[in-house]
XYZ file of C-alpha atoms in Angstrom:
121
model
C 10.956 10.400 -13.867
C 9.561 7.322 -12.024
C 9.624 7.345 -7.832
C 7.496 6.182 -5.301
C 7.830 7.551 -1.620
C 6.001 5.590 1.607
C 6.167 7.123 4.612
C 4.007 7.026 7.708
C 5.463 3.684 9.166
C 6.822 3.813 12.831
C 6.144 1.890 16.106
C 2.806 1.397 17.782
C 1.169 -0.440 20.302
C -1.266 -3.285 19.137
C -5.158 -2.241 18.529
C -3.594 1.556 17.695
C -3.407 3.125 13.941
C -1.317 4.194 11.742
C -1.852 6.808 7.983
C 0.625 5.250 5.536
C 1.558 7.777 2.929
C 2.214 6.773 -0.737
C 3.687 9.714 -3.152
C 4.055 9.362 -6.939
C 5.309 11.427 -9.325
C 3.086 12.277 -11.698
C 4.718 9.969 -14.590
C 4.337 6.376 -11.989
C 1.128 7.696 -11.377
C -0.470 7.519 -14.744
C -0.063 3.630 -14.141
C -4.078 2.328 -13.831
C -3.448 0.824 -10.829
C -1.366 1.792 -7.412
C -1.729 -0.648 -4.544
C -0.058 -1.484 -1.046
C 1.839 -4.781 0.068
C 4.116 -5.547 2.860
C 6.642 -8.067 4.003
C 7.769 -9.324 7.415
C 11.168 -11.279 7.287
C 10.941 -14.636 6.483
C 7.671 -14.321 4.844
C 5.939 -14.112 1.357
C 5.199 -10.406 -0.095
C 1.742 -10.455 0.815
C -0.908 -7.929 -1.565
C -2.932 -5.844 0.568
C -5.265 -3.377 -1.341
C -5.294 -1.969 -4.912
C -6.983 1.283 -6.436
C -7.393 2.415 -10.167
C -5.267 6.006 -10.258
C -8.602 7.152 -12.372
C -11.053 6.228 -9.795
C -13.681 4.014 -9.292
C -11.492 0.711 -8.593
C -10.824 -0.666 -5.888
C -9.358 -4.688 -4.713
C -8.659 -5.667 -1.162
C -7.752 -9.201 -0.245
C -9.927 -10.764 1.713
C -8.538 -10.500 5.515
C -7.613 -6.529 5.279
C -11.000 -5.741 4.015
C -12.395 -5.214 7.659
C -9.289 -3.173 9.696
C -7.479 -1.464 6.628
C -8.538 1.272 3.757
C -6.984 2.147 1.166
C -7.539 6.272 -0.654
C -6.146 8.948 -2.814
C -5.833 12.174 -2.408
C -7.696 14.589 -5.125
C -4.622 16.628 -5.872
C -1.555 16.046 -5.100
C -0.816 12.252 -6.655
C -0.695 10.345 -3.598
C -2.064 7.354 -1.971
C -2.933 6.258 1.317
C -3.269 3.043 3.723
C -5.204 3.923 6.669
C -4.845 0.678 9.374
C -7.074 0.403 11.936
C -6.437 -1.741 14.910
C -3.436 -3.070 14.705
C -2.154 -6.011 15.616
C 1.589 -7.899 16.313
C 1.392 -10.077 12.594
C 0.913 -6.776 11.189
C 5.020 -5.817 11.476
C 5.842 -5.875 8.197
C 8.101 -3.408 6.009
C 5.078 -1.767 4.171
C 5.398 -0.800 -0.070
C 3.203 0.846 -2.726
C 4.154 0.128 -5.861
C 2.602 1.460 -9.396
C 1.436 -0.589 -12.236
C -1.473 -2.081 -14.388
C -3.188 -4.814 -12.298
C -6.386 -4.748 -11.575
C -5.347 -7.023 -8.519
C -3.063 -7.389 -5.329
C -0.852 -10.083 -6.588
C 2.512 -8.567 -6.785
C 3.918 -9.417 -10.678
C 1.117 -7.022 -11.763
C 2.983 -4.141 -10.619
C 6.214 -2.930 -12.130
C 7.653 0.014 -10.195
C 8.507 -0.296 -6.625
C 9.280 2.161 -3.297
C 11.611 1.707 -0.760
C 9.397 0.539 1.765
C 8.220 2.198 5.501
C 8.779 -0.264 8.427
C 5.583 -1.005 10.710
C 6.158 -2.280 14.373
C 3.600 -3.359 16.744
C 3.983 -4.031 20.023
């Protein structure tokens, strides 16, 4: 069963932190990479970070490297995005995705979750 479920979004004040979770089925987790993306209303979908499910390789968008950290749980097919020092411009729908890409480009990902909303004020 191919499935990705995001959680952990919400409304926070500027300067705060959130940790997003992406829970994957075992089948979906067999894809080589899990990535995090976001899309604000009227804007293009933006890649944030990606991690190789077998371990080792991590990719970040340059603009995200100083505040966002991607990681994965060791035992439960879950990938996290830790977001610190949040800003109003971080407000968006956040998605996780699975696919073949060793990159943060959305075209490298085939399976997508439904998203979790992050609002920063």
